[in-house]
Amino acid sequence: MPIESRRDNGTLIIQTEERVDSANAQAFYQELDSAIESEDRAVVMDMERLAYISSAGLRVILQTARKLQQQNAKFAICSLSGTVREVFEISGFDRVIDIHSSQADAIAAVSG
Amino acid sequence: MDEAAGAYRILVVDDEPDLEPLVLQRMRRSIRSGQYQFVFAQNGVEALQKLGQDADIDMVLSDINMPQMDGLSLLERIPDVAPDTRSVIISAYGDMKNIRAAMNRGAFDFVTKPLDFDDLRVTIERTLNNLAAWRQAESSRMRLVAIENELDIASKMQQSILPTEFPESPLYEICGNMTPAREVGGDFFDIFNLENGHIGLAIADVSGKGVPAALFMMASRTLLKGTAIGLYDPAKVLTEVNQLLYEDNEAMMFVTLLYAVYDPASRVLTYANGGHTLPVLIHADGTHTVLPSTNGIALGVMDGADFEQASVTCSPGDTVVFYTDGVTEAFNDKSEEFGMDRLLEIFDSPMDNCRTTIESIFDTVTEFAGDAPQFDDITCLALRCIEGS
């Protein structure tokens, strides 16, 4: 399932797919790349649907975070399932990616 | 020179006249079988002359301290004269400064004095395997071949850096194995000797695939080994390797890496974790525990990341199993995950040696996965503690 995105009060909100592994990571990156405009300054990635993410998927999240940092945009992710949260914690990426439990919290963190 | 065309030519550069007869004597079998040919030079200037005249030299094995031109200056000049060669340096044990300098100047690996010829043989073999994979990568790049071929090359590079022999000691056993995924992943493990009989053990998983990931894997392995020999503490080693990988990483590749040092005399295992799965400690009676977390992020993505380390004292008969997430995330044809519980269940039955432990893990995972294609490499490394002195 491809990603879905919408803009709400200047924040780009992206819903991820169910699974990101090495088989679809490149496609995921390209979808994110076309969803994010260079004018975007606030981006939230909602991972409610995401059941599995491999290291290839994590790399896409990092590349996206780096790209957004370069265009001075704020970036947060939210609504991680237990297993996905664990992947972020084990890899230590919870130290470089802003993680929130709800979409509302994430939006509040990136706007303003 | 093409691999099929015959022997690899190795240029040995050292000002000590004793080395030439020693090398010819100790490597005589490989010379007689037509595997290797050796040529010799006394210093950097002479080495460059030989490299200029003899385009068939595949590898340079050079000392650091020499008159006229030393090994480090030689390393800087080699790419201009003979870009299609690999260099290995000979350094004094623990001479971190020079080893680092040599690695920064493009050395592929190093061996330490006094020369251990078994180690040298393994190092030469690894270096030449790597060179062969590299040459294939280069020629494919020119021919713009299909991606499958690139993955095949990356897979050869990955195989060329894995240890093929395990250290033998009355105090411990070590055994490891890796099954590559259908599409190449980025797992590797390494084992190396440190001062005072201590052993360095590493297991890692590089993100991404193809040749760029394989090159990142090689950089990770080389930097780890080079840093580990100079800085003892696992936490300091990871801090240093992270920074070195971070400084040249536009592609946002990363490696999860667990690095541990084992002291066989005290049976103390000290480890630091860069975002990797934590090892499992299995006692002789089959009880087991996952080692406590030390905070740490995967290497290569965070500027100035710091790492912590923890220690555990093993008892005789204890086994520590290091593994990658390819084990716990192996899938069967019903899309079920192998998971942590199935892994821990394997350890319930006592096992007498490391090899059995590794084989049980691979057999159980293989049986579980059946014919389902695996997307990630499956890698395990085990250390079994025998008696301390």
Short mmCIF file of C-alpha atoms in Angstrom, two decimals:
data_model
loop_
_atom_site.label_atom_id
_atom_site.label_comp_id
_atom_site.label_asym_id
_atom_site.label_seq_id
_atom_site.Cartn_x
_atom_site.Cartn_y
_atom_site.Cartn_z
CA MET A 1 0.00 0.00 0.00
CA PRO A 2 1.56 3.35 -0.98
CA ILE A 3 1.80 6.26 1.43
CA GLU A 4 -0.96 8.85 1.82
CA SER A 5 -0.30 12.48 2.52
CA ARG A 6 -2.27 15.65 3.23
CA ARG A 7 -1.54 19.16 4.39
CA ASP A 8 -3.20 20.57 7.48
CA ASN A 9 -2.50 24.16 8.52
CA GLY A 10 0.91 24.13 6.91
CA THR A 11 1.92 20.73 8.29
CA LEU A 12 2.48 17.88 5.88
CA ILE A 13 1.06 14.69 7.42
CA ILE A 14 2.18 11.41 5.91
CA GLN A 15 0.58 8.04 6.64
CA THR A 16 3.07 5.23 6.12
CA GLU A 17 2.33 1.83 4.66
CA GLU A 18 2.18 -1.43 6.61
CA ARG A 19 5.62 -2.79 5.94
CA VAL A 20 8.93 -1.27 4.91
CA ASP A 21 11.72 -3.71 4.18
CA SER A 22 14.56 -3.98 1.71
CA ALA A 23 12.12 -5.01 -1.02
CA ASN A 24 10.13 -1.74 -0.99
CA ALA A 25 12.44 0.73 0.80
CA GLN A 26 13.53 2.39 -2.45
CA ALA A 27 9.90 2.86 -3.56
CA PHE A 28 9.07 4.24 -0.10
CA TYR A 29 11.90 6.75 -0.39
CA GLN A 30 10.73 7.90 -3.81
CA GLU A 31 7.14 8.32 -2.62
CA LEU A 32 8.31 10.41 0.33
CA ASP A 33 10.57 12.38 -1.95
CA SER A 34 7.70 13.32 -4.25
CA ALA A 35 5.28 14.01 -1.35
CA ILE A 36 7.63 16.47 0.37
CA GLU A 37 7.91 19.89 -1.27
CA SER A 38 10.93 22.10 -0.80
CA GLU A 39 8.62 24.71 0.81
CA ASP A 40 7.52 22.32 3.57
CA ARG A 41 8.66 23.45 7.01
CA ALA A 42 6.73 20.99 9.21
CA VAL A 43 6.36 17.29 8.50
CA VAL A 44 4.77 14.54 10.60
CA MET A 45 5.00 10.89 9.71
CA ASP A 46 2.20 8.86 11.24
CA MET A 47 3.24 5.21 11.62
CA GLU A 48 -0.02 3.87 12.98
CA ARG A 49 -0.35 1.38 10.11
CA LEU A 50 3.30 0.35 10.15
CA ALA A 51 3.70 -3.21 11.45
CA TYR A 52 7.27 -3.91 10.37
CA ILE A 53 10.30 -1.82 9.47
CA SER A 54 13.71 -3.25 8.57
CA SER A 55 17.06 -1.48 8.66
CA ALA A 56 16.55 -0.48 5.04
CA GLY A 57 13.36 1.27 6.14
CA LEU A 58 15.12 3.00 9.01
CA ARG A 59 17.65 4.35 6.58
CA VAL A 60 14.85 5.92 4.52
CA ILE A 61 13.52 7.63 7.68
CA LEU A 62 17.03 8.95 8.40
CA GLN A 63 17.53 10.15 4.83
CA THR A 64 14.18 11.93 5.03
CA ALA A 65 15.11 13.47 8.38
CA ARG A 66 18.45 14.67 6.95
CA LYS A 67 16.76 16.13 3.88
CA LEU A 68 14.18 17.98 6.01
CA GLN A 69 16.90 19.28 8.29
CA GLN A 70 18.67 20.69 5.23
CA GLN A 71 15.53 22.56 4.17
CA ASN A 72 15.05 23.83 7.75
CA ALA A 73 11.90 21.82 8.28
CA LYS A 74 10.83 20.28 11.58
CA PHE A 75 10.14 16.57 11.51
CA ALA A 76 8.46 14.19 13.95
CA ILE A 77 7.05 10.70 13.82
CA CYS A 78 4.12 9.34 15.83
CA SER A 79 1.80 6.45 16.69
CA LEU A 80 4.42 3.70 16.64
CA SER A 81 3.33 0.17 17.46
CA GLY A 82 5.21 -1.66 20.20
CA THR A 83 7.47 -3.59 17.82
CA VAL A 84 8.25 -0.58 15.64
CA ARG A 85 9.04 1.52 18.72
CA GLU A 86 11.36 -1.25 19.84
CA VAL A 87 13.22 -1.11 16.52
CA PHE A 88 13.78 2.63 17.03
CA GLU A 89 14.91 2.06 20.61
CA ILE A 90 17.30 -0.83 19.88
CA SER A 91 18.95 1.02 17.00
CA GLY A 92 19.19 4.15 19.19
CA PHE A 93 17.42 6.24 16.54
CA ASP A 94 14.99 7.50 19.17
CA ARG A 95 17.93 9.77 20.03
CA VAL A 96 17.96 11.48 16.63
CA ILE A 97 14.29 11.29 15.60
CA ASP A 98 11.55 13.13 17.48
CA ILE A 99 8.96 10.50 18.46
CA HIS A 100 5.47 11.21 19.83
CA SER A 101 2.67 8.93 20.93
CA SER A 102 -0.15 10.76 19.15
CA GLN A 103 -0.50 12.64 15.88
CA ALA A 104 -1.78 15.70 17.77
CA ASP A 105 1.38 15.80 19.92
CA ALA A 106 3.58 15.42 16.86
CA ILE A 107 1.80 18.22 15.02
CA ALA A 108 2.13 20.46 18.07
CA ALA A 109 5.87 19.68 18.20
CA VAL A 110 6.58 20.60 14.58
CA SER A 111 4.33 23.64 14.23
CA GLY A 112 5.18 26.91 15.91
CA MET B 1 46.56 -9.04 -13.76
CA ASP B 2 43.69 -11.42 -14.31
CA GLU B 3 43.13 -13.99 -11.58
CA ALA B 4 43.02 -16.81 -14.11
CA ALA B 5 46.33 -15.77 -15.64
CA GLY B 6 48.35 -17.26 -12.79
CA ALA B 7 50.06 -16.32 -9.59
CA TYR B 8 49.41 -13.18 -7.61
CA ARG B 9 52.52 -11.04 -7.33
CA ILE B 10 53.26 -9.60 -3.92
CA LEU B 11 55.86 -6.90 -3.35
CA VAL B 12 57.45 -7.09 0.11
CA VAL B 13 59.09 -3.86 1.26
CA ASP B 14 61.38 -3.95 4.29
CA ASP B 15 64.88 -2.75 5.03
CA GLU B 16 65.67 -5.80 7.15
CA PRO B 17 67.56 -8.24 4.90
CA ASP B 18 66.40 -11.20 7.01
CA LEU B 19 62.83 -10.89 5.82
CA GLU B 20 63.38 -12.01 2.23
CA PRO B 21 64.75 -15.52 3.01
CA LEU B 22 62.18 -15.89 5.80
CA VAL B 23 59.24 -15.11 3.51
CA LEU B 24 60.58 -17.36 0.76
CA GLN B 25 61.04 -20.17 3.29
CA ARG B 26 57.72 -19.84 5.12
CA MET B 27 55.62 -19.26 2.01
CA ARG B 28 57.43 -21.87 -0.11
CA ARG B 29 54.35 -24.05 -0.57
CA SER B 30 52.27 -21.21 -1.96
CA ILE B 31 55.20 -20.23 -4.19
CA ARG B 32 55.79 -23.76 -5.44
CA SER B 33 52.08 -24.34 -6.17
CA GLY B 34 52.07 -21.21 -8.31
CA GLN B 35 49.66 -19.34 -6.01
CA TYR B 36 51.96 -16.45 -5.10
CA GLN B 37 55.14 -14.86 -6.41
CA PHE B 38 57.18 -12.54 -4.22
CA VAL B 39 59.34 -9.62 -5.21
CA PHE B 40 61.32 -7.56 -2.71
CA ALA B 41 62.36 -3.98 -2.18
CA GLN B 42 64.46 -2.40 0.59
CA ASN B 43 62.64 0.92 0.92
CA GLY B 44 59.85 3.08 -0.49
CA VAL B 45 61.89 4.50 -3.37
CA GLU B 46 62.89 1.09 -4.60
CA ALA B 47 59.30 -0.15 -4.13
CA LEU B 48 57.94 2.63 -6.34
CA GLN B 49 60.51 1.80 -9.01
CA LYS B 50 59.45 -1.85 -8.95
CA LEU B 51 55.77 -0.88 -9.09
CA GLY B 52 56.48 1.38 -12.05
CA GLN B 53 58.33 -1.33 -13.97
CA ASP B 54 56.17 -4.30 -13.05
CA ALA B 55 52.47 -3.76 -13.78
CA ASP B 56 51.63 -7.27 -12.57
CA ILE B 57 52.10 -6.54 -8.85
CA ASP B 58 48.79 -7.14 -7.06
CA MET B 59 49.66 -6.46 -3.47
CA VAL B 60 52.22 -4.53 -1.43
CA LEU B 61 53.26 -5.69 2.02
CA SER B 62 55.31 -2.90 3.57
CA ASP B 63 57.10 -2.09 6.78
CA ILE B 64 56.63 1.44 8.14
CA ASN B 65 60.07 2.49 9.30
CA MET B 66 62.57 2.41 6.46
CA PRO B 67 65.38 4.65 5.19
CA GLN B 68 64.92 6.96 2.16
CA MET B 69 61.14 6.63 1.95
CA ASP B 70 59.07 5.18 4.77
CA GLY B 71 55.95 3.03 4.45
CA LEU B 72 53.49 5.86 5.05
CA SER B 73 54.97 8.02 2.28
CA LEU B 74 55.00 4.95 0.05
CA LEU B 75 51.26 4.40 0.69
CA GLU B 76 50.55 7.95 -0.45
CA ARG B 77 52.41 7.43 -3.71
CA ILE B 78 51.07 3.97 -4.62
CA PRO B 79 47.71 5.14 -6.08
CA ASP B 80 49.57 7.28 -8.67
CA VAL B 81 51.91 4.52 -9.75
CA ALA B 82 49.80 1.39 -9.28
CA PRO B 83 46.14 2.16 -8.52
CA ASP B 84 45.04 -1.44 -8.99
CA THR B 85 46.87 -2.87 -5.96
CA ARG B 86 46.07 -3.46 -2.29
CA SER B 87 48.47 -2.58 0.49
CA VAL B 88 48.99 -4.22 3.86
CA ILE B 89 51.36 -2.69 6.35
CA ILE B 90 53.59 -4.30 8.93
CA SER B 91 53.65 -2.35 12.17
CA ALA B 92 54.85 -2.70 15.70
CA TYR B 93 52.18 -4.18 17.94
CA GLY B 94 49.77 -1.56 19.27
CA ASP B 95 51.38 1.24 17.27
CA MET B 96 47.97 2.81 16.86
CA LYS B 97 49.19 6.11 15.53
CA ASN B 98 50.96 4.58 12.55
CA ILE B 99 48.24 1.98 11.94
CA ARG B 100 45.62 4.72 11.84
CA ALA B 101 47.79 6.85 9.59
CA ALA B 102 48.29 3.90 7.24
CA MET B 103 44.57 3.07 7.14
CA ASN B 104 43.84 6.73 6.38
CA ARG B 105 46.32 6.54 3.52
CA GLY B 106 44.46 3.60 2.01
CA ALA B 107 46.05 0.49 3.54
CA PHE B 108 43.61 -2.41 3.36
CA ASP B 109 44.83 -4.16 6.49
CA PHE B 110 47.81 -4.54 8.77
CA VAL B 111 49.85 -7.26 10.42
CA THR B 112 51.98 -6.78 13.49
CA LYS B 113 55.54 -7.64 14.40
CA PRO B 114 56.85 -10.16 15.18
CA LEU B 115 55.29 -11.62 12.03
CA ASP B 116 52.95 -14.52 12.62
CA PHE B 117 53.00 -16.34 9.28
CA ASP B 118 49.65 -18.07 9.82
CA ASP B 119 48.09 -14.68 10.37
CA LEU B 120 49.99 -13.27 7.40
CA ARG B 121 48.72 -16.08 5.15
CA VAL B 122 45.11 -15.39 6.18
CA THR B 123 45.61 -11.64 5.71
CA ILE B 124 47.13 -12.10 2.24
CA GLU B 125 44.29 -14.38 1.23
CA ARG B 126 41.63 -11.96 2.45
CA THR B 127 43.34 -9.04 0.79
CA LEU B 128 43.61 -10.80 -2.57
CA ASN B 129 40.01 -12.07 -2.40
CA ASN B 130 38.95 -8.54 -1.75
CA LEU B 131 41.07 -7.29 -4.63
CA ALA B 132 39.49 -9.87 -6.95
CA ALA B 133 35.98 -8.78 -5.90
CA TRP B 134 36.99 -5.15 -6.35
CA ARG B 135 38.37 -5.76 -9.85
CA GLN B 136 35.15 -7.48 -10.79
CA ALA B 137 33.19 -4.51 -9.43
CA GLU B 138 35.32 -2.11 -11.43
CA SER B 139 34.97 -4.01 -14.69
CA SER B 140 31.22 -4.36 -14.15
CA ARG B 141 30.89 -0.66 -13.52
CA MET B 142 32.51 -0.08 -16.90
CA ARG B 143 30.20 -2.51 -18.60
CA LEU B 144 27.10 -1.24 -16.75
CA VAL B 145 25.85 -4.71 -16.04
CA ALA B 146 22.57 -5.64 -14.42
CA ILE B 147 21.88 -5.12 -10.74
CA GLU B 148 21.97 -8.87 -10.02
CA ASN B 149 25.59 -8.91 -10.98
CA GLU B 150 26.33 -5.98 -8.68
CA LEU B 151 24.67 -7.86 -5.83
CA ASP B 152 26.80 -10.87 -6.64
CA ILE B 153 29.93 -8.74 -6.36
CA ALA B 154 28.76 -7.21 -3.09
CA SER B 155 28.14 -10.71 -1.80
CA LYS B 156 31.71 -11.73 -2.70
CA MET B 157 33.06 -8.68 -0.90
CA GLN B 158 31.02 -9.62 2.15
CA GLN B 159 32.31 -13.20 2.09
CA SER B 160 35.88 -11.98 1.70
CA ILE B 161 35.88 -10.12 5.01
CA LEU B 162 34.43 -12.91 7.18
CA PRO B 163 36.90 -14.87 9.30
CA THR B 164 37.49 -18.34 7.89
CA GLU B 165 39.36 -19.67 10.91
CA PHE B 166 38.49 -19.44 14.57
CA PRO B 167 41.06 -19.01 17.34
CA GLU B 168 41.82 -22.10 19.35
CA SER B 169 42.53 -21.93 23.06
CA PRO B 170 42.17 -24.16 26.09
CA LEU B 171 40.37 -21.22 27.75
CA TYR B 172 37.57 -20.57 25.28
CA GLU B 173 35.91 -21.57 22.01
CA ILE B 174 34.64 -19.24 19.33
CA CYS B 175 32.49 -20.12 16.35
CA GLY B 176 30.46 -18.06 13.91
CA ASN B 177 28.45 -18.38 10.73
CA MET B 178 26.54 -16.26 8.25
CA THR B 179 23.91 -17.29 5.70
CA PRO B 180 23.44 -14.55 3.12
CA ALA B 181 19.95 -13.46 2.10
CA ARG B 182 18.70 -14.01 -1.41
CA GLU B 183 19.44 -10.35 -2.06
CA VAL B 184 22.63 -9.41 -0.32
CA GLY B 185 22.34 -7.92 3.14
CA GLY B 186 25.15 -6.42 5.12
CA ASP B 187 25.97 -8.65 8.06
CA PHE B 188 29.49 -9.39 9.13
CA PHE B 189 31.38 -10.56 12.19
CA ASP B 190 35.00 -10.37 13.17
CA ILE B 191 37.33 -11.83 15.78
CA PHE B 192 40.79 -10.50 16.54
CA ASN B 193 43.57 -10.88 19.05
CA LEU B 194 44.26 -8.03 21.44
CA GLU B 195 47.04 -7.53 23.96
CA ASN B 196 47.51 -9.93 26.89
CA GLY B 197 45.57 -12.74 25.24
CA HIS B 198 42.32 -10.77 25.19
CA ILE B 199 39.98 -11.28 22.25
CA GLY B 200 37.91 -8.71 20.37
CA LEU B 201 34.54 -9.92 19.02
CA ALA B 202 32.25 -7.95 16.77
CA ILE B 203 28.94 -8.57 15.04
CA ALA B 204 27.34 -6.04 12.75
CA ASP B 205 24.58 -5.31 10.26
CA VAL B 206 25.04 -2.63 7.60
CA SER B 207 21.94 -0.93 6.18
CA GLY B 208 21.42 -0.85 2.46
CA LYS B 209 22.60 -3.23 -0.20
CA GLY B 210 24.79 -3.51 -3.24
CA VAL B 211 28.31 -2.28 -3.71
CA PRO B 212 27.95 0.98 -1.70
CA ALA B 213 26.79 -1.01 1.35
CA ALA B 214 29.59 -3.52 0.84
CA LEU B 215 32.13 -0.69 0.75
CA PHE B 216 30.62 0.80 3.93
CA MET B 217 30.90 -2.64 5.50
CA MET B 218 34.58 -2.84 4.60
CA ALA B 219 35.19 0.62 6.03
CA SER B 220 33.39 -0.33 9.26
CA ARG B 221 35.39 -3.51 9.66
CA THR B 222 38.74 -1.88 8.93
CA LEU B 223 38.10 1.09 11.21
CA LEU B 224 36.88 -1.16 14.00
CA LYS B 225 39.90 -3.42 13.85
CA GLY B 226 42.33 -0.52 13.59
CA THR B 227 40.71 1.37 16.46
CA ALA B 228 40.25 -1.68 18.69
CA ILE B 229 43.97 -2.43 18.73
CA GLY B 230 44.86 1.02 20.04
CA LEU B 231 41.92 1.91 22.29
CA TYR B 232 40.99 -0.96 24.54
CA ASP B 233 37.60 0.08 25.96
CA PRO B 234 34.67 -1.01 23.76
CA ALA B 235 32.80 2.24 24.50
CA LYS B 236 35.78 4.35 23.38
CA VAL B 237 36.23 2.20 20.30
CA LEU B 238 32.61 2.68 19.21
CA THR B 239 32.77 6.43 19.91
CA GLU B 240 35.80 6.69 17.63
CA VAL B 241 34.48 4.43 14.85
CA ASN B 242 31.13 6.26 14.86
CA GLN B 243 32.85 9.58 14.35
CA LEU B 244 35.07 8.28 11.55
CA LEU B 245 32.08 6.77 9.73
CA TYR B 246 29.91 9.85 10.33
CA GLU B 247 32.42 12.24 8.81
CA ASP B 248 32.04 10.83 5.31
CA ASN B 249 28.48 9.57 5.11
CA GLU B 250 26.24 11.62 2.85
CA ALA B 251 24.25 8.52 1.87
CA MET B 252 23.08 8.05 5.49
CA MET B 253 24.21 4.48 5.63
CA PHE B 254 24.63 3.04 9.08
CA VAL B 255 25.86 -0.05 10.80
CA THR B 256 24.49 -1.59 13.98
CA LEU B 257 27.49 -3.05 15.74
CA LEU B 258 28.06 -4.83 19.01
CA TYR B 259 31.68 -4.93 20.07
CA ALA B 260 32.96 -6.97 23.01
CA VAL B 261 36.33 -7.72 24.55
CA TYR B 262 36.83 -11.00 26.38
CA ASP B 263 39.55 -11.59 28.95
CA PRO B 264 39.93 -15.38 29.16
CA ALA B 265 41.91 -15.25 32.41
CA SER B 266 39.23 -13.46 34.42
CA ARG B 267 36.35 -14.56 32.12
CA VAL B 268 35.12 -10.98 32.04
CA LEU B 269 33.29 -9.90 28.88
CA THR B 270 33.06 -6.14 28.39
CA TYR B 271 30.79 -4.87 25.64
CA ALA B 272 29.39 -1.73 24.08
CA ASN B 273 26.45 -1.58 21.75
CA GLY B 274 25.87 0.57 18.68
CA GLY B 275 22.17 -0.09 18.13
CA HIS B 276 22.52 -3.84 17.68
CA THR B 277 20.53 -6.74 19.13
CA LEU B 278 21.86 -7.68 22.57
CA PRO B 279 23.73 -10.96 23.11
CA VAL B 280 22.27 -13.83 25.12
CA LEU B 281 24.25 -15.39 27.99
CA ILE B 282 23.52 -19.11 28.36
CA HIS B 283 24.63 -20.88 31.50
CA ALA B 284 25.83 -24.48 31.56
CA ASP B 285 22.49 -25.63 33.01
CA GLY B 286 20.50 -24.13 30.12
CA THR B 287 19.21 -21.07 31.97
CA HIS B 288 19.77 -17.92 29.97
CA THR B 289 19.51 -14.18 30.08
CA VAL B 290 19.71 -11.34 27.56
CA LEU B 291 22.65 -9.10 28.52
CA PRO B 292 21.64 -5.68 29.84
CA SER B 293 21.38 -2.79 27.41
CA THR B 294 24.08 -0.15 27.18
CA ASN B 295 22.72 2.97 25.55
CA GLY B 296 24.04 3.51 22.09
CA ILE B 297 23.00 4.41 18.59
CA ALA B 298 23.84 2.67 15.30
CA LEU B 299 27.17 3.96 13.96
CA GLY B 300 27.52 6.56 11.23
CA VAL B 301 24.49 8.81 11.74
CA MET B 302 24.97 10.91 14.87
CA ASP B 303 27.72 13.48 15.19
CA GLY B 304 29.54 13.07 18.51
CA ALA B 305 27.43 10.16 19.74
CA ASP B 306 28.76 8.65 22.94
CA PHE B 307 28.60 5.05 24.03
CA GLU B 308 28.54 3.19 27.33
CA GLN B 309 29.91 -0.21 28.18
CA ALA B 310 28.97 -2.97 30.61
CA SER B 311 30.77 -6.06 31.87
CA VAL B 312 29.65 -9.53 32.76
CA THR B 313 31.72 -12.24 34.44
CA CYS B 314 31.12 -15.61 32.85
CA SER B 315 31.35 -18.97 34.58
CA PRO B 316 33.07 -21.97 33.02
CA GLY B 317 30.60 -23.57 30.61
CA ASP B 318 28.78 -20.32 29.87
CA THR B 319 28.15 -19.43 26.25
CA VAL B 320 27.51 -15.94 24.91
CA VAL B 321 25.56 -15.84 21.65
CA PHE B 322 25.73 -12.73 19.46
CA TYR B 323 23.25 -12.58 16.60
CA THR B 324 21.74 -10.25 14.02
CA ASP B 325 18.05 -9.49 13.58
CA GLY B 326 18.06 -11.75 10.50
CA VAL B 327 17.71 -14.59 13.02
CA THR B 328 14.72 -13.30 14.96
CA GLU B 329 13.15 -11.73 11.86
CA ALA B 330 13.37 -14.83 9.66
CA PHE B 331 9.95 -15.48 8.12
CA ASN B 332 8.22 -18.70 7.15
CA ASP B 333 5.77 -19.12 4.26
CA LYS B 334 2.85 -18.13 6.56
CA SER B 335 4.60 -14.77 7.14
CA GLU B 336 5.22 -15.66 10.78
CA GLU B 337 8.36 -14.31 12.38
CA PHE B 338 10.90 -16.62 14.03
CA GLY B 339 11.01 -14.31 17.05
CA MET B 340 12.93 -14.13 20.29
CA ASP B 341 10.97 -16.89 22.06
CA ARG B 342 11.90 -19.52 19.51
CA LEU B 343 15.54 -18.43 19.72
CA LEU B 344 15.65 -18.67 23.51
CA GLU B 345 13.90 -22.04 23.41
CA ILE B 346 16.90 -23.48 21.51
CA PHE B 347 19.10 -22.67 24.50
CA ASP B 348 16.94 -24.63 26.96
CA SER B 349 18.76 -27.84 26.09
CA PRO B 350 22.36 -27.85 27.34
CA MET B 351 25.05 -27.95 24.64
CA ASP B 352 28.68 -29.03 25.07
CA ASN B 353 30.34 -26.78 22.58
CA CYS B 354 30.06 -23.65 20.57
CA ARG B 355 29.78 -25.31 17.21
CA THR B 356 26.72 -27.27 18.37
CA THR B 357 25.12 -24.05 19.61
CA ILE B 358 25.67 -22.32 16.26
CA GLU B 359 24.50 -25.36 14.30
CA SER B 360 21.35 -25.70 16.43
CA ILE B 361 20.44 -22.07 15.76
CA PHE B 362 20.95 -22.37 12.00
CA ASP B 363 19.16 -25.73 11.80
CA THR B 364 16.16 -24.45 13.76
CA VAL B 365 15.88 -21.23 11.75
CA THR B 366 16.29 -23.07 8.44
CA GLU B 367 13.63 -25.58 9.38
CA PHE B 368 11.27 -22.82 10.48
CA ALA B 369 11.78 -20.72 7.35
CA GLY B 370 11.26 -23.66 5.00
CA ASP B 371 11.22 -22.48 1.40
CA ALA B 372 10.33 -18.87 2.20
CA PRO B 373 12.97 -16.55 0.68
CA GLN B 374 14.82 -14.57 3.37
CA PHE B 375 15.35 -10.84 2.94
CA ASP B 376 18.04 -10.47 5.54
CA ASP B 377 21.32 -12.23 6.26
CA ILE B 378 21.31 -14.62 9.19
CA THR B 379 24.42 -14.31 11.36
CA CYS B 380 25.50 -15.73 14.71
CA LEU B 381 28.72 -15.71 16.67
CA ALA B 382 29.23 -17.68 19.87
CA LEU B 383 31.86 -17.57 22.59
CA ARG B 384 32.10 -20.41 25.09
CA CYS B 385 34.07 -19.89 28.27
CA ILE B 386 36.05 -22.85 29.51
CA GLU B 387 38.28 -22.64 32.60
CA GLY B 388 39.98 -19.46 33.75
CA SER B 389 43.56 -19.66 34.99
#
